CSV table of C-alpha atoms in Angstrom, one decimal:
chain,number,residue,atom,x,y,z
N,5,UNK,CA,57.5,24.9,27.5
N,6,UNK,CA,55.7,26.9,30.4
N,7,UNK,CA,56.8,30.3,31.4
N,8,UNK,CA,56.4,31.8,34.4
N,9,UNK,CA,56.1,35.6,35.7
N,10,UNK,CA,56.8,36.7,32.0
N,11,UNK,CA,53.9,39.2,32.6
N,12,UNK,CA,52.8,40.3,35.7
N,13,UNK,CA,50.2,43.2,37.3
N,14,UNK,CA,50.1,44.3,39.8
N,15,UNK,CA,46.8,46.6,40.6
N,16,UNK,CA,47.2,49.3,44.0
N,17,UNK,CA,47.8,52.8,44.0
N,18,UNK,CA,51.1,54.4,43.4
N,19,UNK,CA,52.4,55.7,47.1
N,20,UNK,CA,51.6,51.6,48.2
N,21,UNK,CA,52.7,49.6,45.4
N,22,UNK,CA,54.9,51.8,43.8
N,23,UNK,CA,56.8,52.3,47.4
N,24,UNK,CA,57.4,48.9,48.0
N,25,UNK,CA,58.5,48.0,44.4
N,26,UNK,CA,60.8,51.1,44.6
N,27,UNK,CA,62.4,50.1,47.8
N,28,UNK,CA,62.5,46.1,47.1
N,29,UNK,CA,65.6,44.8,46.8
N,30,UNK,CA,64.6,42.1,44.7
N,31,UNK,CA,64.0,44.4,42.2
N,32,UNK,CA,67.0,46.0,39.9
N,33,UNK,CA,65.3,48.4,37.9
N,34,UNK,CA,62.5,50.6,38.3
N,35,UNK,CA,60.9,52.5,34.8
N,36,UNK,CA,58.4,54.8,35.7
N,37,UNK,CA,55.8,57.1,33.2
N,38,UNK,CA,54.1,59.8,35.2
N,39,UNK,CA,54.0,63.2,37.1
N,40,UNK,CA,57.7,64.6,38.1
N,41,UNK,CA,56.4,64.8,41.5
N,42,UNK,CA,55.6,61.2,41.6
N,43,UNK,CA,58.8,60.2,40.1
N,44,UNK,CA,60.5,62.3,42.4
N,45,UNK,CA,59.2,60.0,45.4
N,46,UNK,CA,59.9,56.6,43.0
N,47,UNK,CA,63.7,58.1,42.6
N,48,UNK,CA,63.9,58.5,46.3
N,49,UNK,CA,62.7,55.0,47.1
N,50,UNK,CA,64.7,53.6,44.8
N,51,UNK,CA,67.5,55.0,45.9
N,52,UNK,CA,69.0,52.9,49.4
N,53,UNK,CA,68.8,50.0,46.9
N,54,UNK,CA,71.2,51.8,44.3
N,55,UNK,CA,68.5,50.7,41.7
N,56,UNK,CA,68.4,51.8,37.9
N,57,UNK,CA,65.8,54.1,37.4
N,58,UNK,CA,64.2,55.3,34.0
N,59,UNK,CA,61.5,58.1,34.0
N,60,UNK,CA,59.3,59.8,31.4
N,61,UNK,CA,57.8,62.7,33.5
N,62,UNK,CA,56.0,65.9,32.8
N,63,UNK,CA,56.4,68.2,30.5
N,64,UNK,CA,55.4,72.1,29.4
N,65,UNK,CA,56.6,71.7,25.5
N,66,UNK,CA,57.4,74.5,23.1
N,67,UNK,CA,55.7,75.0,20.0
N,68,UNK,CA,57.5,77.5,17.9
N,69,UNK,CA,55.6,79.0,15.2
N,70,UNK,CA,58.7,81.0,13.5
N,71,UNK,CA,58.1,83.8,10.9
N,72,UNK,CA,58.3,82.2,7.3
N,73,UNK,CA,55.6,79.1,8.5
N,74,UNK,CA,52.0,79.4,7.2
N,75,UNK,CA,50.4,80.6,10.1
N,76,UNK,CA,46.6,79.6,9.7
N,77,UNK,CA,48.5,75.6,8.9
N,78,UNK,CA,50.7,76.1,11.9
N,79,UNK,CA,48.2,77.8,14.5
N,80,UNK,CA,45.3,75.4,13.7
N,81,UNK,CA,47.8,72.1,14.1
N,82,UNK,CA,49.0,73.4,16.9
N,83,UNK,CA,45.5,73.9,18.7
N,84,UNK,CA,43.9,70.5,17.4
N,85,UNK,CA,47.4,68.5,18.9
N,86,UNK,CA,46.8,70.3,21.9
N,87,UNK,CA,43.3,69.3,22.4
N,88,UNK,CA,44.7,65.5,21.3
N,89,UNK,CA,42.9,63.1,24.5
N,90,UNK,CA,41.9,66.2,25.9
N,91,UNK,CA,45.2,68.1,26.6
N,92,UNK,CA,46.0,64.7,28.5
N,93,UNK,CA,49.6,63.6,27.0
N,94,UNK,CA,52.7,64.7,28.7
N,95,UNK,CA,54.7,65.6,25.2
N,96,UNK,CA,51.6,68.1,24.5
N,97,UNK,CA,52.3,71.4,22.8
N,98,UNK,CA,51.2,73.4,25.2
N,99,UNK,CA,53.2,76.2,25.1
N,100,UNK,CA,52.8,77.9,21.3
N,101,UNK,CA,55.4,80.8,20.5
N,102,UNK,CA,54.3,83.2,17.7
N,103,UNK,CA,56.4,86.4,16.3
N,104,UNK,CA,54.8,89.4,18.0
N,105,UNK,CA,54.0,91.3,14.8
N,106,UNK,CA,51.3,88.3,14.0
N,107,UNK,CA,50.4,87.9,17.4
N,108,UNK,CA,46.9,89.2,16.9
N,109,UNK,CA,46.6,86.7,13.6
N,110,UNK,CA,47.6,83.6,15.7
N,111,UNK,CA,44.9,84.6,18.5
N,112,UNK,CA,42.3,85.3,15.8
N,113,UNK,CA,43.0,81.6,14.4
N,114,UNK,CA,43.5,79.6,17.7
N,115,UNK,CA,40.2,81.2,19.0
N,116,UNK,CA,38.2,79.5,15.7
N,117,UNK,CA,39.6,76.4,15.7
N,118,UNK,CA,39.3,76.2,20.0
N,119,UNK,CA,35.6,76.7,18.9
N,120,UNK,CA,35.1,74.2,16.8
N,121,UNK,CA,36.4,71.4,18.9
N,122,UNK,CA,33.1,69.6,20.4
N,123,UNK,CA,33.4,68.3,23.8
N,124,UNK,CA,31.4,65.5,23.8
N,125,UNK,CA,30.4,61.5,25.6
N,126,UNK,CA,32.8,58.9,24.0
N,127,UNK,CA,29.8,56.5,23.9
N,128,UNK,CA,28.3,59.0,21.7
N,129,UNK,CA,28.1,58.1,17.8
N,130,UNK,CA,28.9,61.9,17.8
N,131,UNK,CA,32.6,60.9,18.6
N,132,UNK,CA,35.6,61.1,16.3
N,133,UNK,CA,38.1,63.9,14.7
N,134,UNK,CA,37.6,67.3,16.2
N,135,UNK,CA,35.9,66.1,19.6
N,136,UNK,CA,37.0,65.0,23.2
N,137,UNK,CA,35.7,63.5,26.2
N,138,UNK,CA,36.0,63.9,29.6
N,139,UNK,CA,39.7,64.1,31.7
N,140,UNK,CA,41.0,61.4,34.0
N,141,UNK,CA,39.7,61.9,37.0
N,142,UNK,CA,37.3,64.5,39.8
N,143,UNK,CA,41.3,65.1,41.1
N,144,UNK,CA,42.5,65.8,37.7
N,145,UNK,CA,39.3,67.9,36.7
N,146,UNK,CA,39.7,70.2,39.8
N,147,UNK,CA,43.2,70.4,39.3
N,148,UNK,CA,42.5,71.5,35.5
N,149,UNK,CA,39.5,74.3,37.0
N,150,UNK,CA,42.3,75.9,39.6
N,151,UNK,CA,44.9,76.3,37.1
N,152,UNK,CA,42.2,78.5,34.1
N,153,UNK,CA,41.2,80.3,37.2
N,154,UNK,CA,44.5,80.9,38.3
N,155,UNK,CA,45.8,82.4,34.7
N,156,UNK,CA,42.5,84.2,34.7
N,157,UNK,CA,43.5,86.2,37.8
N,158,UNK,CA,47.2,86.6,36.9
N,159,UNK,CA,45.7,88.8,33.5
N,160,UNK,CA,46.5,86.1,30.8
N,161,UNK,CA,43.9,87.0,27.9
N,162,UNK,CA,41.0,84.2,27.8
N,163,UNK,CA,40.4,84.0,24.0
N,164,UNK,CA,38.4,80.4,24.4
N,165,UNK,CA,36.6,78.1,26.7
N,166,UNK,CA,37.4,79.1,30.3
N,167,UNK,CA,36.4,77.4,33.7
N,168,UNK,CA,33.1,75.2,34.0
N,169,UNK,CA,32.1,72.9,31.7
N,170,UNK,CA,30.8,72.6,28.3
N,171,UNK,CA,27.3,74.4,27.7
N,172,UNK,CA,26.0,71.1,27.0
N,173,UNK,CA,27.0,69.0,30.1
N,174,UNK,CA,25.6,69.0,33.7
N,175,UNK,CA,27.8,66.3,34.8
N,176,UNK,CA,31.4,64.7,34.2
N,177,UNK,CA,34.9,65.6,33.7
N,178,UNK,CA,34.5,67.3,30.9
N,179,UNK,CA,36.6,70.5,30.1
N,180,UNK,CA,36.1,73.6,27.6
N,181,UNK,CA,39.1,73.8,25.1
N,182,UNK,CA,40.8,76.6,26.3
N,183,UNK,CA,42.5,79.0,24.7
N,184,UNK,CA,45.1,81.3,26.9
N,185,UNK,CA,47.1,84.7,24.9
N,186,UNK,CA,49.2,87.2,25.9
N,187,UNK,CA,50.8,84.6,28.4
N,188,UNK,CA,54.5,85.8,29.8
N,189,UNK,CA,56.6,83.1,30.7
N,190,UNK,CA,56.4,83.9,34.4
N,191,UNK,CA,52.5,83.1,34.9
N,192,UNK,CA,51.6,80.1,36.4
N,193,UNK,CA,49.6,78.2,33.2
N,194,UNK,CA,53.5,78.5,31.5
N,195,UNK,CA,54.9,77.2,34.4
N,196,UNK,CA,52.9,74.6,35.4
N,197,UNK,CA,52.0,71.2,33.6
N,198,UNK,CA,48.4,71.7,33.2
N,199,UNK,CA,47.6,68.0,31.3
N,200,UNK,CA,44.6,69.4,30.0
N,201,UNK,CA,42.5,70.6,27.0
N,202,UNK,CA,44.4,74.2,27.4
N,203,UNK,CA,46.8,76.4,25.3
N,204,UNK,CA,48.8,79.1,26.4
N,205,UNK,CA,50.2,81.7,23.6
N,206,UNK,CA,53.6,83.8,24.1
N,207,UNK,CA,54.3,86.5,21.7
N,208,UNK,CA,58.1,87.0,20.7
N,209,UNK,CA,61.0,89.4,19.3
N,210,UNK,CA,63.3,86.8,17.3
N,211,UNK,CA,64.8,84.2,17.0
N,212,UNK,CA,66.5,84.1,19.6
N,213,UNK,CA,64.0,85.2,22.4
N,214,UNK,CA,61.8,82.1,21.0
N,215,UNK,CA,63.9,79.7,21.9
N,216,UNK,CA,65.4,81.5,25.0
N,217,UNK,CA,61.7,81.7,26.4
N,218,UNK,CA,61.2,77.9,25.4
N,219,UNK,CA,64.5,76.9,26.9
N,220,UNK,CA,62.8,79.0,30.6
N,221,UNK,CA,61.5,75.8,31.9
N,222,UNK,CA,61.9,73.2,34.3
N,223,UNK,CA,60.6,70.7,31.5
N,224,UNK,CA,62.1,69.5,28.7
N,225,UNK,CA,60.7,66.0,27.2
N,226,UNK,CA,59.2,67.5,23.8
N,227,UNK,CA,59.1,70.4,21.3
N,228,UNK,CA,57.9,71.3,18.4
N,229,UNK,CA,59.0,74.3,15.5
N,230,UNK,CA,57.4,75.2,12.5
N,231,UNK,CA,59.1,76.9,9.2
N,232,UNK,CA,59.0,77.1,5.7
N,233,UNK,CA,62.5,76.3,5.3
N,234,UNK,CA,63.7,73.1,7.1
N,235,UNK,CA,67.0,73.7,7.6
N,236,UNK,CA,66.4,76.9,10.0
N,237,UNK,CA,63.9,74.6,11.5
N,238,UNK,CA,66.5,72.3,12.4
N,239,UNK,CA,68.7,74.6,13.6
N,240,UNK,CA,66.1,76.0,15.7
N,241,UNK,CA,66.1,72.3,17.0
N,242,UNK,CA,69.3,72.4,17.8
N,243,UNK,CA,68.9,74.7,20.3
N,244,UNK,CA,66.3,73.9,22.5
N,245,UNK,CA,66.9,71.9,25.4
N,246,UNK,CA,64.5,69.0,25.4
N,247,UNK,CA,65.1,65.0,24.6
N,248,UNK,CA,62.8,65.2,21.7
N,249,UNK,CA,61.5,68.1,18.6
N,250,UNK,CA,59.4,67.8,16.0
N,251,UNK,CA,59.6,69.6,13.0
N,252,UNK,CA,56.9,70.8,10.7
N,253,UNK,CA,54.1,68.4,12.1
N,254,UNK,CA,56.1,65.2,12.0
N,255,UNK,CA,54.7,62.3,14.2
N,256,UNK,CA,56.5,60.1,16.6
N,257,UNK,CA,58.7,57.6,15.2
N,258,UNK,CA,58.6,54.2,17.6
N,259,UNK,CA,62.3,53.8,16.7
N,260,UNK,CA,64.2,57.0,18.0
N,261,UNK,CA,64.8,57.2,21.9
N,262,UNK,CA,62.0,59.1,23.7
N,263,UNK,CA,62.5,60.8,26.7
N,264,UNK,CA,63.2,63.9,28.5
N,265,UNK,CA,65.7,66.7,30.0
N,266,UNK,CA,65.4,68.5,33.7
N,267,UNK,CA,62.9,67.5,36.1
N,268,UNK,CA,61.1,65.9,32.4
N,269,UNK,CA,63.1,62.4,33.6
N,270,UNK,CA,66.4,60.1,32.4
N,271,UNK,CA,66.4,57.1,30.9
N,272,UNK,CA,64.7,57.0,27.0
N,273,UNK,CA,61.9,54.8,25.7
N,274,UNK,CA,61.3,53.3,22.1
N,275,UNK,CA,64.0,51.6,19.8
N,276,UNK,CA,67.3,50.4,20.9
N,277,UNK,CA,67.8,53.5,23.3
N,278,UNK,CA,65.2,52.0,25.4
N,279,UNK,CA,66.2,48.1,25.2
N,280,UNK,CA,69.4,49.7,26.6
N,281,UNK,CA,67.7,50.8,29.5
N,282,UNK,CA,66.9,47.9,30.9
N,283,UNK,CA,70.3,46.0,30.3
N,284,UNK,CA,73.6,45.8,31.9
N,285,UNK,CA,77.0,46.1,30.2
N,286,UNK,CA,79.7,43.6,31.7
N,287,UNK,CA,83.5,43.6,30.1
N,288,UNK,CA,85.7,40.4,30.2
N,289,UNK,CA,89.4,41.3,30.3
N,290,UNK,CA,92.1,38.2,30.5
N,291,UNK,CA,90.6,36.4,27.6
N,292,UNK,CA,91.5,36.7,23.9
N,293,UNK,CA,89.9,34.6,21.2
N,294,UNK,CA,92.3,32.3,19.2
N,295,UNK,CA,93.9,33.8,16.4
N,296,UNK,CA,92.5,32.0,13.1
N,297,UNK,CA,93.8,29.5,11.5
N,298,UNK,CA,95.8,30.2,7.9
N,299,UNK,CA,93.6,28.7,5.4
N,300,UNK,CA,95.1,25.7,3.7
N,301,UNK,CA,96.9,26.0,0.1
């Protein structure tokens, strides 16, 4: 049997192709991984076509590092899966919470660890655990410089890396893992989607402010807690306003829905949350099946 237009790709840039697939009548459903603002412009093109749309957008996710957790485990996790493809992945923990009283402990771990990532050429036989190469793009790469700059001028304390590039590069996209402390929730880097190798640390008074200030964002696709006592974790989980929360450094799971809240998209990925998406449900009234027979004696 031949099939036909099982598969197809279509190459172009995202304002061309992605406008006229958006707007195309021929096409019923539109499911789109990428920037809010993009998605933004795929929601409004879809939209005089009363299209399905699906997004997984951007995202600025919490990583609470609550009082009874080891915090040399939690800190150090936390700053390696930030530096994960070099800070490029939209569920990145880029925003870690730590009680106030170990603030100064957190910073003191998250600035040795920072250190010890290598930044270095994939082609390199020096790749592997604990390095990472460049960033996307020259776009992306200026993008990432403006935003360090930006939390250097609004006082955030540099504790690693910083704008530039690596010591040991002249050339390339490559950025320093960078470590940010003493954020507030009002500067830019904790505003902003950076999608880079950078941390920002917020100090906090309870429980409660945690997940308050994690809840203070326009994001919500991921989060993250850490404690020595699962069930408070999960409690904690319960609280925070984002489509998906992983407790105690658990991975992703390919069969629970994945996706986001706020201006992090609709819609959900993965297992049968995500087949759903790209269905349609149709009910049948008038017709009733015939009732069964008796079964003989």
């Amino acid at each position: 049997m031949l099939f036909r237009s099982v598969f197809n790709l279509v190459n172009g840039d995202g304002a061309t192709v992605g406008g006229a697939m958006s707007s195309h009548p021929g096409i019923d459903m539109m499911s789109f991984t990428g920037s809010t603002r993009a998605g933004i412009a795929v929601a409004k093109a879809s939209a005089d076509t009363v299209k399905r749309v699906a997004q997984e957008l951007g995202g600025k996710s919490a990583n609470i590092v609550l009082d009874d957790a080891d915090l040399t485990k939690a800190v150090s996790a936390g700053v390696m899966s930030m530096m994960l493809n070099s800070g490029q992945s939209c569920n990145a923990p880029s925003r870690m919470f730590v009680p106030r009283a170990k603030n100064e402990a957190a910073i003191a771990v998250a600035k040795a660890v920072a250190e010890k990532v290598k930044v270095v050429d994939p082609a390199t036989p020096d790749a592997g655990f604990g390095t990472i190469g460049p960033v996307v793009s020259e776009v992306q790469f200026n993008k990432i410089q403006a935003l360090i700059q930006k939390g250097i001028e609004e006082g955030a304390t540099l504790v690693a890396g910083g704008p530039g590039r690596p010591e040991n590069m002249n050339r390339g996209y490559y950025v320093r893992p960078t470590v940010f402390a003493n954020v507030t929730n009002d500067m830019t880097i904790a505003r902003e989607e950076i999608f880079g190798p950078v941390l920002t640390m917020l100090a906090y008074d309870g429980e409660d402010d945690a997940v308050a200030q994690a809840n203070d964002t326009p994001y919500g696709l991921s989060g993250y807690v850490q404690s020595a006592n699962i069930e408070r974790a999960r409690k904690v989980a319960s609280r925070l306003r984002t489509g998906n929360v992983h407790l105690n450094g658990a991975g992703p799971d390919f069969g629970a829905p994945f996706g986001g809240y706020k201006q992090s998209g609709n819609g959900r990925e993965w297992g049968k949350h995500g087949f759903e998406e790209f269905l349609e449900t149709k009910a049948v009234m008038g017709w009733t099946p015939p009732a069964p027979r008796p079964a003989k004696a």
